[in-house]
Coordinates of C-alpha atoms in Angstrom, one line a residue:
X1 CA -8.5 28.6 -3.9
X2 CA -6.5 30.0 -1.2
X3 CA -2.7 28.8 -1.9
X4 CA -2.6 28.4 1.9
X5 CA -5.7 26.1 1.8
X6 CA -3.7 23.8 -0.6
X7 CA -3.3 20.5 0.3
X8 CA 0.6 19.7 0.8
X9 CA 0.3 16.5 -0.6
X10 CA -1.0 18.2 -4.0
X11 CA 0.7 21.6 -3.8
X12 CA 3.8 18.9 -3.5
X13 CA 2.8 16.5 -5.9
X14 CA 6.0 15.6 -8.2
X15 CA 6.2 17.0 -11.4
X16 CA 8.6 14.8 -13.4
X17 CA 10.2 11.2 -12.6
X18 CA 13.0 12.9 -11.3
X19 CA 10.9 14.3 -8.7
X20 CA 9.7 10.5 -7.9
X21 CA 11.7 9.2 -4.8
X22 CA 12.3 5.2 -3.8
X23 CA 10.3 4.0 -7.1
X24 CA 13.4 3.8 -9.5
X25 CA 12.7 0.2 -10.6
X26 CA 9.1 1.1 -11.5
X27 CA 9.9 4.3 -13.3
X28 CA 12.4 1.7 -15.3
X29 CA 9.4 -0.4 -16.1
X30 CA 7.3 2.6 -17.5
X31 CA 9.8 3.8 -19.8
X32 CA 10.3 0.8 -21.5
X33 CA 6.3 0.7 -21.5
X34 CA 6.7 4.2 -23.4
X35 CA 9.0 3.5 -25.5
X36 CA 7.4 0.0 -26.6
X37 CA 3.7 1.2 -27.0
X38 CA 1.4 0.2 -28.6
X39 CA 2.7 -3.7 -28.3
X40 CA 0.9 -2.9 -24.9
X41 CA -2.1 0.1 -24.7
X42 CA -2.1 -0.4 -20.8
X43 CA -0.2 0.0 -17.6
X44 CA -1.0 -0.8 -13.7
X45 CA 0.4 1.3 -11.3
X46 CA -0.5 -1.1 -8.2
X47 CA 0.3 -0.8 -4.4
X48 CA -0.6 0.4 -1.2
X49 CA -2.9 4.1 -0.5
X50 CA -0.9 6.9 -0.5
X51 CA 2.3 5.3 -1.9
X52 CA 2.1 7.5 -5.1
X53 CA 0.4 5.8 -7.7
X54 CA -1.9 8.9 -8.9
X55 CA 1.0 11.5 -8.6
X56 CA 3.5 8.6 -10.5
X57 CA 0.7 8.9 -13.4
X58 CA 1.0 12.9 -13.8
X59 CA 4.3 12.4 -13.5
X60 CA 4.1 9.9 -16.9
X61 CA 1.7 12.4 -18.5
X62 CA 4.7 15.4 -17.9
X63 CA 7.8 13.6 -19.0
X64 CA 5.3 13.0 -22.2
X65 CA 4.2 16.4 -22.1
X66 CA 0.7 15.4 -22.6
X67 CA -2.6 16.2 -22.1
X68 CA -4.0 13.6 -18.5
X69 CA -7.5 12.8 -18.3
X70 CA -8.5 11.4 -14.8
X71 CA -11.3 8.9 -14.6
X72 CA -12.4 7.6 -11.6
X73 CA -13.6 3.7 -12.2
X74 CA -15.5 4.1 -8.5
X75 CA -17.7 6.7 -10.6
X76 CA -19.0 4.6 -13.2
X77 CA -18.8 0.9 -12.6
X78 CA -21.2 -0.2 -14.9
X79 CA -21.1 -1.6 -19.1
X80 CA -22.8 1.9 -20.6
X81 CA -21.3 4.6 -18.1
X82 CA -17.8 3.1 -19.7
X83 CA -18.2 2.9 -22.9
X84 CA -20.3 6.0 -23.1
X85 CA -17.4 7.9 -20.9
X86 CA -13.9 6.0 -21.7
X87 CA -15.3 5.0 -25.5
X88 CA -15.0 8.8 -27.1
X89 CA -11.7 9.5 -24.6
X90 CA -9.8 6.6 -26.2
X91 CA -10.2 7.8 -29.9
X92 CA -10.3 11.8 -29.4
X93 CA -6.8 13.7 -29.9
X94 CA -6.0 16.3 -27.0
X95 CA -7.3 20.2 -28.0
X96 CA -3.9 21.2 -26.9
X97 CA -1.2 19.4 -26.3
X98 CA 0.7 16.6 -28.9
X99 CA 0.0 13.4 -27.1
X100 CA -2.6 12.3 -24.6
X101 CA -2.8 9.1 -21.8
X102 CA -6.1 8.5 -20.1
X103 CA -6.1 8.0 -16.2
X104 CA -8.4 5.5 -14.3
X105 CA -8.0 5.6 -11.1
X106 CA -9.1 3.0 -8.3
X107 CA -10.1 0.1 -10.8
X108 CA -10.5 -1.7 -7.7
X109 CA -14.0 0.0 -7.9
X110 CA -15.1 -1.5 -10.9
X111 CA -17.7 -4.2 -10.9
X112 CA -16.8 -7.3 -11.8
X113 CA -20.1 -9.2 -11.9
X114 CA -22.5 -10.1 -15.0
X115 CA -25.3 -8.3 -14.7
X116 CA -23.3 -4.8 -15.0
X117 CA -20.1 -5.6 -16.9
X118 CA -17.9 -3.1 -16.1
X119 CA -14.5 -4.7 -15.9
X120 CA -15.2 -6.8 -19.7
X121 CA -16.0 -3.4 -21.2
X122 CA -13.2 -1.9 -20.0
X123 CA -10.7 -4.6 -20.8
X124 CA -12.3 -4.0 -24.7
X125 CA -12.1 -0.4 -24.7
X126 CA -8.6 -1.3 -23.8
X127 CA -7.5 -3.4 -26.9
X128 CA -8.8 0.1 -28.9
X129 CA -7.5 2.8 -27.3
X130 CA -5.2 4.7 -29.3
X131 CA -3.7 6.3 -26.2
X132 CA -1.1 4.8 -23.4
X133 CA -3.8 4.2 -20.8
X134 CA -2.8 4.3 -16.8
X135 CA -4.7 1.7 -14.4
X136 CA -4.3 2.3 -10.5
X137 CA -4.9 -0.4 -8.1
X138 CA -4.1 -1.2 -4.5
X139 CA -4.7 -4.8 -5.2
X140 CA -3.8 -6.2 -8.9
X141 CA -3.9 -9.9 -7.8
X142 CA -7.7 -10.1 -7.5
X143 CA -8.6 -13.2 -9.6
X144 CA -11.2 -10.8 -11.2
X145 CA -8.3 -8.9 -12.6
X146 CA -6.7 -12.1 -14.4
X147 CA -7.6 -11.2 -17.8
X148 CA -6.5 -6.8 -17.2
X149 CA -3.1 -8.6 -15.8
X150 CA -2.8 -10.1 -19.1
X151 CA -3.3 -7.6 -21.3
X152 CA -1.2 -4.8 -19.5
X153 CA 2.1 -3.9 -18.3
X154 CA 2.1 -4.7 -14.2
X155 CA 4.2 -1.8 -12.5
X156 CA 4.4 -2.4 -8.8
X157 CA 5.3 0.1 -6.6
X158 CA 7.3 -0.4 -3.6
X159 CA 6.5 0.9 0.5
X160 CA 8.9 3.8 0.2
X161 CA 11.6 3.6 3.4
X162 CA 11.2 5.9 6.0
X163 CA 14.2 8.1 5.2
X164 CA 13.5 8.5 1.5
X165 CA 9.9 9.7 3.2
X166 CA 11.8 11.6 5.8
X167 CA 14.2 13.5 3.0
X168 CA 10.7 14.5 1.5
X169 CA 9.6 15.8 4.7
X170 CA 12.8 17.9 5.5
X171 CA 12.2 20.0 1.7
X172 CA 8.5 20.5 2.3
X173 CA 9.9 22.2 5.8
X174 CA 12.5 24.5 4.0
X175 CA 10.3 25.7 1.2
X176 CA 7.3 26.5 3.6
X177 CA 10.0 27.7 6.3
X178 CA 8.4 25.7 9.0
X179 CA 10.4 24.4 11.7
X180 CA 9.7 20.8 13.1
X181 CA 12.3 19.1 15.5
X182 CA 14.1 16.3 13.3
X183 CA 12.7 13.7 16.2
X184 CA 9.0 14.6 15.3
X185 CA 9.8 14.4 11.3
X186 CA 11.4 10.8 11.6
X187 CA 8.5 10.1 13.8
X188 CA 5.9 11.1 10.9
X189 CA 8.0 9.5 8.6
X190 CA 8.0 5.9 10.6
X191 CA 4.4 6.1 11.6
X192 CA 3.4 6.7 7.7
X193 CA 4.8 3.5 6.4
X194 CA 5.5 4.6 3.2
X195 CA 2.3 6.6 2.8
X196 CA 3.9 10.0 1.5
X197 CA 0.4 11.5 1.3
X198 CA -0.4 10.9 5.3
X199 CA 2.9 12.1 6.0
X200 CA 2.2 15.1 4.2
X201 CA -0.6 15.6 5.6
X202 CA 0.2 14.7 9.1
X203 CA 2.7 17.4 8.7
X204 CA 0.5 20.4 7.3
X205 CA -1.8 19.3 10.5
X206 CA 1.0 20.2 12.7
X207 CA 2.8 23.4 11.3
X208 CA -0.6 24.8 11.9
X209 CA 0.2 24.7 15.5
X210 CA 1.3 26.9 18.3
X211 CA 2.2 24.8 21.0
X212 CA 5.4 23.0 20.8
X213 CA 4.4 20.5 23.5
X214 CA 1.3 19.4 21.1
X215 CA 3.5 19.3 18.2
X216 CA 5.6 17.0 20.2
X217 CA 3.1 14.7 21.7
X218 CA 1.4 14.3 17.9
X219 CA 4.8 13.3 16.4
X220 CA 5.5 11.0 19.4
X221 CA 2.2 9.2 18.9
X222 CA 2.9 5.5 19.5
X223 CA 0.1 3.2 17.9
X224 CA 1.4 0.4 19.5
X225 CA 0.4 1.9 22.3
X226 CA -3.4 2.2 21.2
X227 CA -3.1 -1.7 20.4
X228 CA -2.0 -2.7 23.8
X229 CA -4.5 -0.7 25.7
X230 CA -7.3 -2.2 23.5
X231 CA -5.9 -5.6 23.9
X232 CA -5.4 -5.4 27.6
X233 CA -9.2 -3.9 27.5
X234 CA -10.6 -7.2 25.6
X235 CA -8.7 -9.6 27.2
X236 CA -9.1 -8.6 30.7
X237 CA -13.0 -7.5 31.1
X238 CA -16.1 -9.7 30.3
X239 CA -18.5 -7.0 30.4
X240 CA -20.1 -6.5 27.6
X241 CA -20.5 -2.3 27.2
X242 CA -20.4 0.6 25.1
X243 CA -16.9 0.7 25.6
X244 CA -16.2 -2.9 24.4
X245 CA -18.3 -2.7 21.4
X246 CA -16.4 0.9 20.7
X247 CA -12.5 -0.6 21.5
X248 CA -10.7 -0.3 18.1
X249 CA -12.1 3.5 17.9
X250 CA -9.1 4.7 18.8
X251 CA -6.6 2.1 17.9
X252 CA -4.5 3.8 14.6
X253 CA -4.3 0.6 12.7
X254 CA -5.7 -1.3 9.6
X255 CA -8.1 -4.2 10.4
X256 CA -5.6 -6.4 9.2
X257 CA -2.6 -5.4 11.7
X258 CA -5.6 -6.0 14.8
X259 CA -6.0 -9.3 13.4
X260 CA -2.5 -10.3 13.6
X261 CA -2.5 -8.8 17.2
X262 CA -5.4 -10.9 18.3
X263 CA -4.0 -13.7 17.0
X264 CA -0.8 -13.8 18.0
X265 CA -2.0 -13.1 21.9
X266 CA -4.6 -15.1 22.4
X267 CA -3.0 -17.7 23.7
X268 CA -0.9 -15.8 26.3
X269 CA -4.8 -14.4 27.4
X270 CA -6.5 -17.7 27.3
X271 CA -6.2 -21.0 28.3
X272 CA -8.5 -24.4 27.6
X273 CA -12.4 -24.0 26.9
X274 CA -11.7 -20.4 27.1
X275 CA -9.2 -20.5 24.2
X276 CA -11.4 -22.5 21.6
X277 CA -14.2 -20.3 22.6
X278 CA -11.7 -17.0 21.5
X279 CA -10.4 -18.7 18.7
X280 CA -13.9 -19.7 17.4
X281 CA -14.8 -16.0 17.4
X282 CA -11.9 -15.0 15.8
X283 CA -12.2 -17.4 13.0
X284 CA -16.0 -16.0 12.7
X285 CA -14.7 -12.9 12.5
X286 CA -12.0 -13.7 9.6
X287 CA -15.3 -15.2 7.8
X288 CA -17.3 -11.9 8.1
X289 CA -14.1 -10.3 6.7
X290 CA -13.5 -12.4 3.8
X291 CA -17.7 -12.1 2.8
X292 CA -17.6 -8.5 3.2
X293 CA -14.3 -7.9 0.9
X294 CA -15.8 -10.2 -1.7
X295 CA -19.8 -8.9 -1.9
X296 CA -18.3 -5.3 -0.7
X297 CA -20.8 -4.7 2.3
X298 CA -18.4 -2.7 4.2
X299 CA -21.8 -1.8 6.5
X300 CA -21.3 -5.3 8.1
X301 CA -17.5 -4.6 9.4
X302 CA -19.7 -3.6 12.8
X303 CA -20.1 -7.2 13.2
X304 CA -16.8 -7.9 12.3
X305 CA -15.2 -5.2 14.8
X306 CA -18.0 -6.7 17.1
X307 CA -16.5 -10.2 17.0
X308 CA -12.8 -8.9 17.6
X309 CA -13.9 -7.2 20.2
X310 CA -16.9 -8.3 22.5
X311 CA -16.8 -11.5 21.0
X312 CA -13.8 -12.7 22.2
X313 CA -14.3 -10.8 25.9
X314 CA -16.9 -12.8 26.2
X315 CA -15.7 -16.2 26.6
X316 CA -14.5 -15.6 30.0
X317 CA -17.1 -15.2 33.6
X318 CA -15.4 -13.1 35.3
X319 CA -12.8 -10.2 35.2
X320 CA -9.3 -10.9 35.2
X321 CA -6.7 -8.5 36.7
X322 CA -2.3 -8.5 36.4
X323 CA -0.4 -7.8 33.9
X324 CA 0.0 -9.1 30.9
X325 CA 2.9 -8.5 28.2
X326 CA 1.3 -8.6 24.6
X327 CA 3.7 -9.3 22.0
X328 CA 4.2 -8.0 18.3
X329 CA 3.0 -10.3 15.9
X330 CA 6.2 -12.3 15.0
X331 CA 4.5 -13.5 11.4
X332 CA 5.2 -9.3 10.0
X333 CA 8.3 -10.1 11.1
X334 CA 8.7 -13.0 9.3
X335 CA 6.7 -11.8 6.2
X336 CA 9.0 -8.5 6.2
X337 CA 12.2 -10.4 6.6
X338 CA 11.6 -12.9 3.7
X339 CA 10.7 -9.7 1.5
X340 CA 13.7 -7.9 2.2
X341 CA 15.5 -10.5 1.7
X342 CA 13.7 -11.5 -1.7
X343 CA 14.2 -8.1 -2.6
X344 CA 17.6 -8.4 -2.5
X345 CA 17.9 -11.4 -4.4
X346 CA 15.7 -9.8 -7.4
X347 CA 17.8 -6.5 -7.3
X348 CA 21.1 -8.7 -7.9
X349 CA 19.4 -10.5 -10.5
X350 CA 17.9 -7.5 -12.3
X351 CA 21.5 -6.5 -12.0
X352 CA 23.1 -8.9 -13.7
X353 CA 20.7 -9.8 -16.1
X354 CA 21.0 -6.2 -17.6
X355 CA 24.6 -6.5 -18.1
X356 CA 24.3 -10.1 -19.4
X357 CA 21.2 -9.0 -22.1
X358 CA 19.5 -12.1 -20.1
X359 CA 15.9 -12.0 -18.6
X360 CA 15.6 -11.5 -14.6
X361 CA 13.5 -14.6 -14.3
X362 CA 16.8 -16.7 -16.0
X363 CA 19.3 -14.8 -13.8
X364 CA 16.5 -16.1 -10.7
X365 CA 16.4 -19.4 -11.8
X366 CA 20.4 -19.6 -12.1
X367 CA 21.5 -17.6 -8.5
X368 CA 23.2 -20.4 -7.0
X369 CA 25.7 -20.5 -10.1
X370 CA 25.1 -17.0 -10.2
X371 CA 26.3 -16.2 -6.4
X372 CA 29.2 -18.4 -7.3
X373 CA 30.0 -15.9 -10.3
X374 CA 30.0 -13.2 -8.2
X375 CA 32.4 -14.1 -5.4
X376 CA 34.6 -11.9 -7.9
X377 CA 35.2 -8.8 -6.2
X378 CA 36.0 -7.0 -9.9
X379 CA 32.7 -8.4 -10.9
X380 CA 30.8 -7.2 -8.0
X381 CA 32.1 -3.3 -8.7
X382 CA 31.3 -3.7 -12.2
X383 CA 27.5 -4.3 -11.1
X384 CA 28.0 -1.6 -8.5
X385 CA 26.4 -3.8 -5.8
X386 CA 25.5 -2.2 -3.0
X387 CA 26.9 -3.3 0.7
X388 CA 23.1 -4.4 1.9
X389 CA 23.4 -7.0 -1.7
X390 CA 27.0 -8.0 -0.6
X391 CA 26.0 -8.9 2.8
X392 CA 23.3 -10.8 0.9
X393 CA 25.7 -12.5 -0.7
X394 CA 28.5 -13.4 1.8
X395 CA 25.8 -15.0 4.1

């Protein structure tokens, strides 16, 4: 392959942990999983697409020097593709290298159900493997994963912050001596929340071209403003066309985030008979959702876009005209606030309970003593808190 034809996100891919940025706590986590094998033969990498999970596994397989094999569970999801493809790979020793861990990726794609099997083989092949064996997941907490959880170390990997992304972004530029305006690289970073691959990506896309003015204009791309056109669209016009079925096309956003949108503005769009009607087709919709996750008949998200869309246009006669202003949805906010400030909490704790040779859940359970404990500012440089987790603590 043409080195230039590389994919940045590959050519870029870490090599070691100290090439892994933002996922110290997990890397943590992992060595003690290394160090403590074979008390467990698994670990699950889990988190968002894009966040690293893949390149976080050759990064294990390196520090081990060891041989990878990548499975993909989305290939074989059924009893005798496993056992006849992970069965021999758990038992034979690697042709040329000392040690050997066993990669399967996107175990989201296994089956869970009782005709095929896929997941129970797995979990046996599991308890046999004579290899550290790497799950990835963007979604652990599937009840059909209850039994994996057990069995295997959890590693979750946190949505890397914009600048850690942005410092990654800034090294990719100097090594391929390609100049981007540091407004367009913070944009990329922002807009990828925490996807390192899409900023990559986003990035390759754009050294490729000529025109400054287009480089600008795709770095200033502002999503929210995809969102509020679509709303405005919906909420606004009652006929029922190729452009309303076709309004989310554009918008840059998970189905989720539209959701959330919707929800959140309805009410400023509606009001009375109108307003049950909308909300009546947005629950509908949120039912269509939850079937199509569970039986995996992504075909029938047209009907769920459909809903979202024409659906809740149509409870209104007539077209409406003046402005509206659409709001962010405050429960991200909320749900982003409470994390950070969890996060916080747990860091302090993790802190502590290292230096006390306690558990983090006891340190949790004990943080209003604990907070009380480290009013001590000789205590607090001994932990080497940081000024976000004083802050914390002061409130």
């Amino acid at each position: 392959m043409n080195v230039d034809n590389i994919p940045w996100s590959e050519k870029y891919r870490p090599e070691g942990f100290e090439d892994i940025k933002g996922q110290d706590l997990a890397i943590d986590k992992i060595r003690f999983f290394l160090k403590s094998f074979p008390k467990k033969r698994a670990i699950v990498l889990h988190g968002a697409p894009g966040i690293g999970k893949t390149s976080l596994a050759y990064a294990i397989a390196s520090e081990m020097d060891a041989e990878i094999m990548e499975l993909n569970a989305s290939d074989f999801r059924n009893k005798e593709k496993i056992s006849e493809i992970i069965g021999p790979a758990s038992k034979q020793k690697s042709l040329f290298k000392k040690h050997k861990v066993i990669l399967i990726d996107e175990v989201d794609g296994i089956s869970a159900t009782k005709d095929r099997g896929g997941l129970g083989e797995l979990l046996v092949l599991l308890e046999r493997s004579v290899f550290p064996v790497i799950v990835t997941a963007n979604d652990i907490w599937n009840k059909k994963f209850s039994l994996l959880r057990r069995k295997a170390e959890i590693v979750p990997l946190k949505e890397v912050d914009y600048k850690v992304v942005l410092g990654i972004l800034n090294d990719v530029c100097e090594s391929e001596n390609c100049v981007v305006s540091n407004e367009v690289l913070t944009s990329i970073a922002i807009r990828a929340r925490g996807d390192i691959r899409a900023a990559l990506n986003d990035l390759q896309v754009l050294s490729k071209m000529d025109s400054p003015e287009l480089i600008k204009e795709v770095g200033d791309r502002n999503r929210e403003q995809s969102i509020f056109s679509a709303l405005q669209y919906v909420f606004q016009n009652a006929k029922i066309d190729e452009d309303m079925i076709r309004v989310y096309d554009e918008v840059n956003m998970p189905i989720d985030d539209i959701f959330l949108w919707i929800d959140e503005n309805i009410p400023l769009a509606y009001k009375g008979e109108e307003l049950c009607r909308a909300i009546e087709a947005l629950s509908l919709a949120d039912v269509f959702r939850g079937r199509i996750r569970r039986q995996r008949h992504w075909r029938f998200m047209v009907y769920e876009y459909f809903l979202l869309g024409a659906g809740i246009a149509s409870v209104k006669k007539y077209n409406r005209s003046g402005w509206v202003s659409y709001k962010k949805p405050s429960r991200i906010l909320k749900i982003w606030l409470q994390n950070q400030r969890a996060a916080k909490k747990k860091t302090i704790c993790q802190k502590y309970a290292k230096m006390c040779h306690i558990s983090t859940k006891t340190a949790m359970k004990d943080f209003l003593l604990l907070r009380v404990i480290l009013g001590n500012e000789e205590i607090r440089r001994g932990l080497k808190l940081s000024s976000d987790e004083i802050t914390y603590l002061d409130k």
